[in-house]
Amino acid sequence: MKKAAVAADDDLVEYGFRRVIITITAVLCALLEIVDTTIVNVALTDMRGSLGATLTDVAWVITAYAIANVIVIPMTSWLSQQFGRRNYFVASIILFTVCSFLCGNATNIWELVAFRFVQGIGGGALLVTAQTIITESYPVAKRGMAQAIYGMGVIVGPTLGPPLGGYLVDHYSWPYIFYINIPLGIIATILAISFVRSPKYGEKLKSNQVDWWGIALLATFIGSLQFVLEHGQQDDWFNDSLITSLSVITVFGLILFIWRELTYKHPIVNLSVLKDGNLRIGTVMCFILGFGLYGSTLIIPIYTQAILGWTATDAGLLLIPGSITTAFMMPIVGNMIQKGVPQQYMVAVGFLIFFFFTFVMYNNMTPDTGTEHLFWPLILRGIGLGLLFVPITTLSLSTLKGKHIGEGAAFTGMMRQLGGSFGIAIITTFITRWTQEHRVNLIANLDPSKYEVQQRIATMQRGFMSKGFSSNESLQKAYQALDYSVLKQSTVLSYMDIFLYLGILFLCCIPIILFIKKGKNKVNPADAMH
């Protein structure tokens, strides 16, 4: 049986032109999916005005896509087996592309949200399936490099979204952030049909054997959790009855889902794979990696736009050099893995470099920070992420065998996405709360009886009077300007706190690496989904 499985894997290895085309197809599909998670962020204001939606309504454009993504990722292995990997992959690309067209033509906000949810179902499937296809196309000795090539799309994608979205919105209109997917989706579909092959699967399950309850419970608890994370801060968390109700549903849904998957003969998600110690540690590290990746991708553009007054396009372009650095690092890391460099060391160095990035950002943040203060820290971030993604993934799967590798890959992908959701929710919550706290503390130090405070108010008052305002109007505007200055400074202090604690979180991850057992180093994620 083992020899047959190995022979089947060898049959899927590609060479020359075919492998290049399959690699391009898989990376293109991974990029399409991940760019779409962030490209809409800079277009929400335009969507809101065009479709006559409220801020709460338009936030569902992001939430619906994220919920669908996280629901479908752990089901990907099972769905590939049921329908055949190539068929499932091609169908996912077509679904994603058609829904991109429908999103661009939506006439109201709820049409757009519905199409984004279905688009997320197609997109989430692309991630894990693309990873499996690209790795199994390479011989075992070169699969570290294959993971590195795939990793370029996963790490670079989130930072390409904002500048690309900003450019399309500024020069065209918001539907074009969806229309841009259509030609790329058509090309990817043709290439996938022509070149991608499916492995031979075992017997498919009959309809009465399908874990329908598992699917329903997975969708219920993941969907509820994602909603709570996306909307918790703006709805005041557990002071809101809907958030409280969905939190209870999340907990009970998770408990019932675990019970169902552990007791059913044909589970939709094989939880027994988590008995592997390396995978358990790897899922924790993937969660933290997603936390840092998506969290920092969120707060840097917000900081540069809200505090420094940059445009959306400029804020997005700031992230590009760091992304290029990560892309440059990926093949180097893949080559190091092939040469047998211990991946634990790479992960430790990656976490340490990410800590240095957060420490430098903590020290450089002011209301007047320039590009020159942010460029090199973001290069450091790019190096750190490059050293983390591939080694964490391969270490997580290093002691798994056969089809369990694909099931493990689905868990690492899901935890990275969930880490991003938790990161964004926690960071936005603490920015709001710490800004209020710092504002109270700063105002407490602004004693109107102090000579320095009186001098500053008088100077600002004279400045407004020179522009033609009356004495009383100028005094009122001086107080408003001082209050704005305090708010701005308190916001900067909250961002500094975020970077400080984010750095400490990554520093604390280094000792966890000691618990990883030595695996077979040459990981074969392509045994996945057999």
Short mmCIF file of C-alpha atoms in Angstrom, two decimals:
data_model
loop_
_atom_site.label_atom_id
_atom_site.label_comp_id
_atom_site.label_asym_id
_atom_site.label_seq_id
_atom_site.Cartn_x
_atom_site.Cartn_y
_atom_site.Cartn_z
CA MET A 1 0.00 0.00 0.00
CA LYS A 2 2.78 2.42 0.95
CA LYS A 3 4.66 1.68 -2.28
CA ALA A 4 1.51 2.33 -4.27
CA ALA A 5 0.96 5.67 -2.50
CA VAL A 6 4.56 6.71 -3.17
CA ALA A 7 4.25 5.67 -6.81
CA ALA A 8 1.05 7.72 -7.10
CA ASP A 9 2.85 10.73 -5.66
CA ASP A 10 5.76 10.27 -8.07
CA ASP A 11 3.30 10.17 -10.98
CA LEU A 12 2.16 13.68 -10.07
CA VAL A 13 5.67 15.20 -10.15
CA GLU A 14 6.05 17.55 -13.11
CA TYR A 15 9.15 18.71 -14.99
CA GLY A 16 10.17 21.52 -17.30
CA PHE A 17 7.53 23.72 -18.93
CA ARG A 18 4.53 21.94 -17.33
CA ARG A 19 5.88 22.51 -13.81
CA VAL A 20 6.52 26.21 -14.54
CA ILE A 21 2.94 26.67 -15.81
CA ILE A 22 1.43 24.78 -12.85
CA THR A 23 3.53 26.86 -10.44
CA ILE A 24 2.38 30.11 -12.06
CA THR A 25 -1.27 28.93 -11.98
CA ALA A 26 -1.15 27.96 -8.29
CA VAL A 27 0.62 31.15 -7.17
CA LEU A 28 -1.76 33.28 -9.28
CA CYS A 29 -4.78 31.63 -7.61
CA ALA A 30 -3.32 32.06 -4.10
CA LEU A 31 -2.58 35.72 -4.87
CA LEU A 32 -6.09 36.31 -6.26
CA GLU A 33 -7.64 35.00 -3.05
CA ILE A 34 -5.40 36.79 -0.57
CA VAL A 35 -5.27 40.14 -2.37
CA ASP A 36 -9.08 40.14 -2.30
CA THR A 37 -9.08 39.96 1.51
CA THR A 38 -7.46 43.42 1.75
CA ILE A 39 -8.14 45.17 -1.58
CA VAL A 40 -11.65 46.24 -0.51
CA ASN A 41 -10.40 48.01 2.66
CA VAL A 42 -9.56 51.25 0.83
CA ALA A 43 -12.79 51.17 -1.24
CA LEU A 44 -15.34 50.95 1.60
CA THR A 45 -15.98 54.72 1.68
CA ASP A 46 -16.73 54.79 -2.07
CA MET A 47 -18.96 51.71 -1.80
CA ARG A 48 -20.83 53.30 1.09
CA GLY A 49 -21.59 56.46 -0.92
CA SER A 50 -22.39 54.65 -4.17
CA LEU A 51 -24.71 52.05 -2.63
CA GLY A 52 -26.24 54.30 0.06
CA ALA A 53 -25.08 52.05 2.89
CA THR A 54 -24.18 52.76 6.51
CA LEU A 55 -20.69 52.14 7.88
CA THR A 56 -21.97 49.05 9.75
CA ASP A 57 -23.59 47.67 6.58
CA VAL A 58 -20.53 48.18 4.38
CA ALA A 59 -18.30 46.42 6.94
CA TRP A 60 -20.19 43.23 5.99
CA VAL A 61 -18.36 43.28 2.64
CA ILE A 62 -15.23 42.27 4.56
CA THR A 63 -16.99 40.13 7.19
CA ALA A 64 -18.94 37.95 4.71
CA TYR A 65 -15.80 37.11 2.72
CA ALA A 66 -13.79 36.28 5.87
CA ILE A 67 -16.54 34.04 7.29
CA ALA A 68 -16.83 32.04 4.05
CA ASN A 69 -13.02 31.72 3.85
CA VAL A 70 -12.57 30.30 7.33
CA ILE A 71 -15.54 27.90 6.99
CA VAL A 72 -14.37 26.33 3.73
CA ILE A 73 -10.62 25.97 4.47
CA PRO A 74 -10.89 23.01 6.90
CA MET A 75 -13.38 21.30 4.52
CA THR A 76 -11.06 21.54 1.50
CA SER A 77 -9.36 18.15 1.97
CA TRP A 78 -12.70 16.34 2.13
CA LEU A 79 -14.22 18.25 -0.81
CA SER A 80 -11.16 17.51 -2.99
CA GLN A 81 -11.58 13.83 -2.28
CA GLN A 82 -15.30 13.90 -3.10
CA PHE A 83 -15.07 15.76 -6.41
CA GLY A 84 -11.45 15.24 -7.52
CA ARG A 85 -8.81 17.85 -6.84
CA ARG A 86 -8.60 19.34 -10.34
CA ASN A 87 -12.40 19.51 -10.71
CA TYR A 88 -12.72 21.16 -7.29
CA PHE A 89 -9.86 23.58 -8.03
CA VAL A 90 -11.27 24.61 -11.41
CA ALA A 91 -14.80 24.97 -10.00
CA SER A 92 -13.44 27.19 -7.21
CA ILE A 93 -11.65 29.47 -9.70
CA ILE A 94 -14.80 29.76 -11.85
CA LEU A 95 -16.98 30.47 -8.78
CA PHE A 96 -14.51 33.13 -7.59
CA THR A 97 -14.33 34.76 -11.05
CA VAL A 98 -18.11 34.78 -11.70
CA CYS A 99 -18.75 36.25 -8.24
CA SER A 100 -16.13 38.95 -8.91
CA PHE A 101 -18.22 40.05 -11.91
CA LEU A 102 -21.43 39.91 -9.85
CA CYS A 103 -19.83 41.93 -7.00
CA GLY A 104 -18.84 44.68 -9.45
CA ASN A 105 -22.41 44.82 -10.78
CA ALA A 106 -24.18 44.77 -7.40
CA THR A 107 -26.95 47.38 -7.19
CA ASN A 108 -27.30 47.45 -3.40
CA ILE A 109 -25.16 46.63 -0.37
CA TRP A 110 -26.86 43.31 0.48
CA GLU A 111 -26.44 42.00 -3.07
CA LEU A 112 -22.73 42.83 -2.75
CA VAL A 113 -22.49 41.11 0.65
CA ALA A 114 -24.20 37.94 -0.68
CA PHE A 115 -21.90 37.76 -3.73
CA ARG A 116 -18.84 38.39 -1.50
CA PHE A 117 -19.84 35.44 0.70
CA VAL A 118 -20.07 33.08 -2.29
CA GLN A 119 -16.82 34.55 -3.65
CA GLY A 120 -15.22 33.74 -0.27
CA ILE A 121 -16.31 30.09 -0.59
CA GLY A 122 -14.50 29.84 -3.93
CA GLY A 123 -11.51 31.84 -2.69
CA GLY A 124 -10.95 29.90 0.53
CA ALA A 125 -10.75 26.66 -1.45
CA LEU A 126 -8.00 28.10 -3.65
CA LEU A 127 -5.54 28.57 -0.77
CA VAL A 128 -5.05 25.02 0.48
CA THR A 129 -5.64 23.41 -2.92
CA ALA A 130 -3.05 25.67 -4.58
CA GLN A 131 -0.55 24.78 -1.85
CA THR A 132 -1.08 21.07 -2.40
CA ILE A 133 -0.90 21.28 -6.21
CA ILE A 134 2.31 23.30 -6.23
CA THR A 135 4.11 21.08 -3.73
CA GLU A 136 3.18 17.77 -5.33
CA SER A 137 4.41 19.01 -8.71
CA TYR A 138 7.97 19.09 -7.31
CA PRO A 139 10.13 16.10 -6.34
CA VAL A 140 10.49 15.56 -2.57
CA ALA A 141 14.02 17.05 -2.47
CA LYS A 142 12.71 20.36 -3.87
CA ARG A 143 9.49 20.70 -1.90
CA GLY A 144 11.03 23.18 0.53
CA MET A 145 11.53 25.45 -2.48
CA ALA A 146 7.95 24.74 -3.61
CA GLN A 147 6.63 25.85 -0.20
CA ALA A 148 8.76 29.00 -0.51
CA ILE A 149 7.28 29.85 -3.92
CA TYR A 150 3.75 29.35 -2.58
CA GLY A 151 4.65 31.37 0.52
CA MET A 152 5.48 34.39 -1.64
CA GLY A 153 1.83 34.65 -2.63
CA VAL A 154 0.51 34.16 0.90
CA ILE A 155 2.83 36.70 2.56
CA VAL A 156 3.00 39.31 -0.23
CA GLY A 157 -0.74 39.18 -1.05
CA PRO A 158 -2.09 41.11 1.98
CA THR A 159 0.25 44.05 1.34
CA LEU A 160 -0.50 44.24 -2.41
CA GLY A 161 -4.23 44.74 -1.77
CA PRO A 162 -4.29 48.29 -0.31
CA PRO A 163 -2.04 50.03 -2.93
CA LEU A 164 -3.74 48.21 -5.83
CA GLY A 165 -7.19 48.99 -4.41
CA GLY A 166 -6.20 52.61 -3.78
CA TYR A 167 -4.98 53.05 -7.37
CA LEU A 168 -8.10 51.50 -8.92
CA VAL A 169 -10.46 53.54 -6.73
CA ASP A 170 -8.55 56.81 -7.29
CA HIS A 171 -8.29 56.40 -11.08
CA TYR A 172 -11.43 54.39 -11.95
CA SER A 173 -14.18 53.33 -9.50
CA TRP A 174 -14.72 50.68 -6.83
CA PRO A 175 -16.23 47.96 -9.12
CA TYR A 176 -12.84 47.68 -10.83
CA ILE A 177 -11.31 46.12 -7.70
CA PHE A 178 -13.53 43.12 -8.58
CA TYR A 179 -13.34 43.37 -12.38
CA ILE A 180 -9.54 43.03 -12.28
CA ASN A 181 -10.06 39.41 -11.13
CA ILE A 182 -12.00 38.42 -14.25
CA PRO A 183 -9.21 38.20 -16.91
CA LEU A 184 -6.84 36.64 -14.36
CA GLY A 185 -9.51 34.13 -13.33
CA ILE A 186 -10.19 33.15 -16.97
CA ILE A 187 -6.46 32.61 -17.59
CA ALA A 188 -6.11 30.56 -14.38
CA THR A 189 -9.15 28.42 -15.33
CA ILE A 190 -7.76 27.59 -18.79
CA LEU A 191 -4.31 26.77 -17.38
CA ALA A 192 -5.76 24.62 -14.57
CA ILE A 193 -7.94 22.61 -16.98
CA SER A 194 -5.01 22.12 -19.38
CA PHE A 195 -2.18 21.29 -16.97
CA VAL A 196 -3.31 20.36 -13.44
CA ARG A 197 -3.80 16.64 -12.71
CA SER A 198 -5.67 14.89 -9.90
CA PRO A 199 -4.29 12.10 -7.74
CA LYS A 200 -6.18 8.82 -7.55
CA TYR A 201 -8.58 8.82 -4.62
CA GLY A 202 -10.19 6.08 -2.62
CA GLU A 203 -13.90 5.36 -2.74
CA LYS A 204 -16.13 8.44 -2.47
CA LEU A 205 -18.63 8.70 0.35
CA LYS A 206 -22.31 8.10 -0.35
CA SER A 207 -24.72 10.94 0.42
CA ASN A 208 -25.96 9.20 3.57
CA GLN A 209 -22.35 8.94 4.84
CA VAL A 210 -21.59 12.65 4.42
CA ASP A 211 -21.08 14.48 7.71
CA TRP A 212 -23.88 17.00 7.19
CA TRP A 213 -24.13 17.75 10.92
CA GLY A 214 -20.37 18.38 11.02
CA ILE A 215 -20.69 20.82 8.10
CA ALA A 216 -23.59 22.64 9.80
CA LEU A 217 -21.81 22.88 13.17
CA LEU A 218 -18.55 24.04 11.54
CA ALA A 219 -20.37 26.79 9.61
CA THR A 220 -22.31 27.80 12.75
CA PHE A 221 -19.43 28.15 15.19
CA ILE A 222 -16.88 29.58 12.71
CA GLY A 223 -19.43 32.01 11.26
CA SER A 224 -20.50 33.19 14.73
CA LEU A 225 -16.88 33.55 15.90
CA GLN A 226 -15.88 35.54 12.81
CA PHE A 227 -18.86 37.88 13.24
CA VAL A 228 -18.02 38.48 16.91
CA LEU A 229 -14.39 39.28 16.01
CA GLU A 230 -15.31 41.58 13.11
CA HIS A 231 -18.09 43.51 14.88
CA GLY A 232 -17.23 43.21 18.58
CA GLN A 233 -15.45 46.55 18.94
CA GLN A 234 -17.96 48.70 17.03
CA ASP A 235 -20.90 47.03 18.87
CA ASP A 236 -19.29 47.40 22.34
CA TRP A 237 -18.61 43.68 22.74
CA PHE A 238 -20.66 41.91 25.45
CA ASN A 239 -22.81 44.97 26.14
CA ASP A 240 -24.53 44.09 22.86
CA SER A 241 -27.09 41.26 23.04
CA LEU A 242 -26.30 39.95 19.52
CA ILE A 243 -22.55 39.71 20.26
CA THR A 244 -23.29 37.93 23.56
CA SER A 245 -25.71 35.48 21.89
CA LEU A 246 -23.27 34.67 19.06
CA SER A 247 -20.44 34.18 21.59
CA VAL A 248 -22.57 31.56 23.40
CA ILE A 249 -23.40 29.92 20.04
CA THR A 250 -19.66 29.88 19.19
CA VAL A 251 -18.74 28.07 22.42
CA PHE A 252 -21.53 25.47 22.27
CA GLY A 253 -21.11 25.06 18.50
CA LEU A 254 -17.39 24.35 18.97
CA ILE A 255 -18.04 21.78 21.74
CA LEU A 256 -20.69 19.97 19.66
CA PHE A 257 -18.48 20.09 16.54
CA ILE A 258 -15.53 18.51 18.40
CA TRP A 259 -17.80 15.80 19.83
CA ARG A 260 -19.31 15.07 16.40
CA GLU A 261 -15.95 14.87 14.59
CA LEU A 262 -14.42 12.59 17.24
CA THR A 263 -17.36 10.15 17.23
CA TYR A 264 -18.51 10.08 13.57
CA LYS A 265 -17.02 7.43 11.25
CA HIS A 266 -16.53 9.80 8.28
CA PRO A 267 -15.78 13.24 9.81
CA ILE A 268 -15.67 16.36 7.62
CA VAL A 269 -12.54 17.44 9.57
CA ASN A 270 -10.19 14.81 10.99
CA LEU A 271 -9.39 16.17 14.47
CA SER A 272 -7.33 13.10 15.39
CA VAL A 273 -4.46 14.57 13.35
CA LEU A 274 -4.01 17.09 16.20
CA LYS A 275 -2.63 14.26 18.35
CA ASP A 276 0.67 15.11 16.64
CA GLY A 277 2.66 17.39 18.98
CA ASN A 278 4.46 19.27 16.22
CA LEU A 279 1.17 20.12 14.50
CA ARG A 280 -0.33 21.40 17.77
CA ILE A 281 2.68 23.69 18.33
CA GLY A 282 2.67 24.65 14.64
CA THR A 283 -0.99 25.70 14.71
CA VAL A 284 -0.24 27.98 17.69
CA MET A 285 2.70 29.55 15.82
CA CYS A 286 0.60 29.91 12.64
CA PHE A 287 -2.05 31.68 14.72
CA ILE A 288 0.55 34.12 16.07
CA LEU A 289 2.06 34.57 12.59
CA GLY A 290 -1.39 35.51 11.24
CA PHE A 291 -1.88 37.82 14.23
CA GLY A 292 1.35 39.69 13.43
CA LEU A 293 1.02 39.61 9.63
CA TYR A 294 -2.57 40.82 9.29
CA GLY A 295 -2.41 42.98 12.44
CA SER A 296 0.61 44.98 11.28
CA THR A 297 -0.80 45.15 7.73
CA LEU A 298 -3.90 46.80 9.23
CA ILE A 299 -2.37 49.31 11.65
CA ILE A 300 0.48 50.70 9.52
CA PRO A 301 -1.80 52.10 6.75
CA ILE A 302 -4.27 53.41 9.36
CA TYR A 303 -1.45 55.15 11.26
CA THR A 304 0.00 56.77 8.13
CA GLN A 305 -3.42 57.98 6.93
CA ALA A 306 -5.04 59.01 10.24
CA ILE A 307 -1.97 60.50 11.93
CA LEU A 308 0.44 61.47 9.14
CA GLY A 309 -2.24 62.50 6.60
CA TRP A 310 -1.10 60.23 3.76
CA THR A 311 -3.37 59.16 0.89
CA ALA A 312 -4.60 55.55 0.68
CA THR A 313 -2.32 54.89 -2.30
CA ASP A 314 0.78 56.28 -0.54
CA ALA A 315 -0.02 54.28 2.60
CA GLY A 316 -0.31 51.09 0.55
CA LEU A 317 2.89 51.79 -1.41
CA LEU A 318 4.82 52.08 1.86
CA LEU A 319 4.33 48.32 2.40
CA ILE A 320 5.66 47.31 -1.03
CA PRO A 321 9.46 47.33 -0.27
CA GLY A 322 8.91 45.04 2.72
CA SER A 323 6.81 42.69 0.57
CA ILE A 324 9.52 42.59 -2.09
CA THR A 325 12.01 41.74 0.69
CA THR A 326 9.80 38.83 1.80
CA ALA A 327 9.50 37.60 -1.81
CA PHE A 328 13.30 37.83 -2.14
CA MET A 329 13.75 35.88 1.11
CA MET A 330 11.44 33.00 0.17
CA PRO A 331 13.69 31.19 -2.36
CA ILE A 332 16.70 31.76 -0.06
CA VAL A 333 14.81 30.15 2.83
CA GLY A 334 13.66 27.29 0.55
CA ASN A 335 17.28 26.71 -0.49
CA MET A 336 18.42 26.73 3.16
CA ILE A 337 15.80 24.09 4.01
CA GLN A 338 17.01 21.90 1.12
CA LYS A 339 20.59 22.18 2.43
CA GLY A 340 19.47 20.97 5.85
CA VAL A 341 19.71 24.19 7.87
CA PRO A 342 17.71 23.52 11.10
CA GLN A 343 14.33 25.15 10.64
CA GLN A 344 13.98 25.74 14.39
CA TYR A 345 16.87 28.21 14.14
CA MET A 346 15.22 30.02 11.23
CA VAL A 347 11.92 30.34 13.12
CA ALA A 348 13.73 31.62 16.24
CA VAL A 349 15.64 34.22 14.20
CA GLY A 350 12.41 35.18 12.38
CA PHE A 351 10.56 35.82 15.65
CA LEU A 352 13.57 37.79 16.97
CA ILE A 353 13.75 39.97 13.82
CA PHE A 354 9.99 40.61 14.01
CA PHE A 355 10.51 41.70 17.62
CA PHE A 356 13.22 44.15 16.49
CA PHE A 357 10.79 45.50 13.86
CA THR A 358 8.15 46.22 16.52
CA PHE A 359 10.78 47.71 18.87
CA VAL A 360 12.05 50.12 16.19
CA MET A 361 8.47 51.09 15.27
CA TYR A 362 7.75 51.69 18.97
CA ASN A 363 10.69 54.10 19.17
CA ASN A 364 10.09 55.85 15.82
CA MET A 365 6.39 56.67 16.13
CA THR A 366 5.56 60.38 16.44
CA PRO A 367 2.87 62.64 14.93
CA ASP A 368 5.56 63.78 12.43
CA THR A 369 7.18 60.44 11.48
CA GLY A 370 8.49 60.43 7.90
CA THR A 371 8.99 57.72 5.28
CA GLU A 372 12.68 57.50 6.22
CA HIS A 373 11.70 56.37 9.75
CA LEU A 374 9.42 53.59 8.47
CA PHE A 375 11.32 52.17 5.48
CA TRP A 376 13.97 50.09 7.27
CA PRO A 377 11.68 48.76 10.02
CA LEU A 378 9.36 47.44 7.29
CA ILE A 379 12.34 45.83 5.53
CA LEU A 380 13.07 44.09 8.87
CA ARG A 381 9.44 42.94 8.97
CA GLY A 382 9.80 41.50 5.48
CA ILE A 383 12.93 39.54 6.47
CA GLY A 384 11.24 38.23 9.63
CA LEU A 385 8.11 37.06 7.80
CA GLY A 386 10.27 35.38 5.15
CA LEU A 387 12.05 33.37 7.85
CA LEU A 388 8.79 32.40 9.56
CA PHE A 389 6.25 31.26 6.98
CA VAL A 390 7.91 28.29 5.27
CA PRO A 391 9.81 26.88 8.30
CA ILE A 392 6.71 27.06 10.53
CA THR A 393 4.60 25.28 7.90
CA THR A 394 7.16 22.54 7.23
CA LEU A 395 7.91 22.01 10.95
CA SER A 396 4.19 21.72 11.67
CA LEU A 397 3.87 18.90 9.13
CA SER A 398 7.28 17.27 9.64
CA THR A 399 6.09 14.29 11.74
CA LEU A 400 2.88 13.63 9.77
CA LYS A 401 2.51 11.03 7.03
CA GLY A 402 0.33 10.39 4.00
CA LYS A 403 -3.06 12.08 3.83
CA HIS A 404 -2.59 13.48 7.36
CA ILE A 405 -0.20 16.06 5.87
CA GLY A 406 -3.01 17.64 3.85
CA GLU A 407 -5.30 17.63 6.88
CA GLY A 408 -2.52 19.29 8.89
CA ALA A 409 -1.99 21.89 6.14
CA ALA A 410 -5.69 22.79 6.32
CA PHE A 411 -5.37 23.37 10.09
CA THR A 412 -2.31 25.62 9.69
CA GLY A 413 -4.10 27.63 6.97
CA MET A 414 -7.25 28.01 9.07
CA MET A 415 -5.28 29.05 12.18
CA ARG A 416 -3.33 31.65 10.20
CA GLN A 417 -6.62 33.16 8.97
CA LEU A 418 -8.17 33.04 12.46
CA GLY A 419 -5.00 34.59 13.92
CA GLY A 420 -5.47 37.48 11.51
CA SER A 421 -9.12 37.89 12.55
CA PHE A 422 -8.25 37.81 16.25
CA GLY A 423 -5.33 40.19 15.66
CA ILE A 424 -7.46 42.77 13.86
CA ALA A 425 -10.25 42.54 16.46
CA ILE A 426 -7.93 42.79 19.47
CA ILE A 427 -5.75 45.54 17.98
CA THR A 428 -8.69 47.77 16.98
CA THR A 429 -10.25 47.29 20.43
CA PHE A 430 -7.09 48.23 22.30
CA ILE A 431 -6.29 51.18 20.02
CA THR A 432 -9.70 52.64 20.88
CA ARG A 433 -9.42 51.97 24.62
CA TRP A 434 -5.78 52.98 25.05
CA THR A 435 -6.36 56.17 23.04
CA GLN A 436 -9.10 57.17 25.51
CA GLU A 437 -6.88 56.24 28.47
CA HIS A 438 -3.89 58.22 27.18
CA ARG A 439 -6.14 61.18 26.36
CA VAL A 440 -7.43 61.31 29.95
CA ASN A 441 -3.84 61.17 31.28
CA LEU A 442 -2.59 63.89 28.91
CA ILE A 443 -5.50 66.22 29.69
CA ALA A 444 -4.82 65.76 33.41
CA ASN A 445 -1.35 67.24 32.81
CA LEU A 446 -2.72 70.25 30.90
CA ASP A 447 -3.21 72.56 33.89
CA PRO A 448 -4.63 75.89 32.59
CA SER A 449 -2.89 77.66 35.49
CA LYS A 450 0.56 76.63 34.18
CA TYR A 451 2.49 79.36 32.43
CA GLU A 452 3.55 77.07 29.50
CA VAL A 453 -0.07 76.09 28.78
CA GLN A 454 -1.25 79.69 28.90
CA GLN A 455 1.57 80.74 26.54
CA ARG A 456 0.69 78.03 23.99
CA ILE A 457 -3.02 78.93 24.01
CA ALA A 458 -2.17 82.64 23.67
CA THR A 459 0.15 81.93 20.71
CA MET A 460 -2.50 79.88 18.92
CA GLN A 461 -5.15 82.53 19.68
CA ARG A 462 -2.99 85.23 18.09
CA GLY A 463 -2.47 82.99 15.08
CA PHE A 464 -6.22 82.63 14.52
CA MET A 465 -6.78 86.36 15.13
CA SER A 466 -4.24 87.14 12.39
CA LYS A 467 -6.49 85.19 9.99
CA GLY A 468 -9.43 87.51 10.74
CA PHE A 469 -11.24 85.70 13.57
CA SER A 470 -12.51 87.62 16.60
CA SER A 471 -10.80 87.26 19.98
CA ASN A 472 -13.47 84.88 21.38
CA GLU A 473 -13.60 82.80 18.19
CA SER A 474 -9.81 82.58 18.16
CA LEU A 475 -9.71 81.46 21.79
CA GLN A 476 -12.32 78.76 21.09
CA LYS A 477 -10.38 77.56 18.02
CA ALA A 478 -7.15 77.54 20.07
CA TYR A 479 -8.77 75.22 22.63
CA GLN A 480 -10.10 73.00 19.78
CA ALA A 481 -6.64 72.84 18.20
CA LEU A 482 -5.09 71.94 21.56
CA ASP A 483 -7.71 69.22 22.08
CA TYR A 484 -7.00 67.83 18.58
CA SER A 485 -3.26 67.83 19.35
CA VAL A 486 -3.90 65.88 22.56
CA LEU A 487 -6.10 63.35 20.71
CA LYS A 488 -3.45 62.91 18.02
CA GLN A 489 -0.70 62.36 20.58
CA SER A 490 -2.81 59.92 22.60
CA THR A 491 -3.53 57.94 19.41
CA VAL A 492 0.21 57.76 18.64
CA LEU A 493 0.85 56.50 22.20
CA SER A 494 -1.78 53.77 21.72
CA TYR A 495 -0.08 52.65 18.48
CA MET A 496 3.25 52.57 20.34
CA ASP A 497 1.67 50.32 23.00
CA ILE A 498 0.33 47.98 20.29
CA PHE A 499 3.78 47.54 18.73
CA LEU A 500 5.38 47.02 22.13
CA TYR A 501 3.00 44.21 23.15
CA LEU A 502 3.04 42.68 19.66
CA GLY A 503 6.84 42.49 19.92
CA ILE A 504 6.66 40.87 23.37
CA LEU A 505 4.19 38.29 22.00
CA PHE A 506 6.64 37.31 19.23
CA LEU A 507 9.56 37.23 21.68
CA CYS A 508 7.62 34.84 23.94
CA CYS A 509 7.19 32.44 21.00
CA ILE A 510 10.90 31.61 20.81
CA PRO A 511 10.91 29.17 23.80
CA ILE A 512 7.93 27.29 22.28
CA ILE A 513 10.22 26.13 19.45
CA LEU A 514 12.14 23.97 21.96
CA PHE A 515 9.12 21.65 22.21
CA ILE A 516 9.25 20.76 18.49
CA LYS A 517 10.53 17.24 17.80
CA LYS A 518 12.88 16.50 14.94
CA GLY A 519 10.86 15.30 11.98
CA LYS A 520 11.85 14.10 8.56
CA ASN A 521 12.80 17.65 7.45
CA LYS A 522 11.89 16.88 3.83
CA VAL A 523 8.19 17.53 4.32
CA ASN A 524 5.78 16.28 1.71
CA PRO A 525 2.65 18.40 1.94
CA ALA A 526 1.63 17.03 -1.42
CA ASP A 527 0.62 13.71 0.07
CA ALA A 528 -2.25 15.89 1.19
CA MET A 529 -5.86 15.28 0.41
CA HIS A 530 -5.38 11.73 -0.86
#
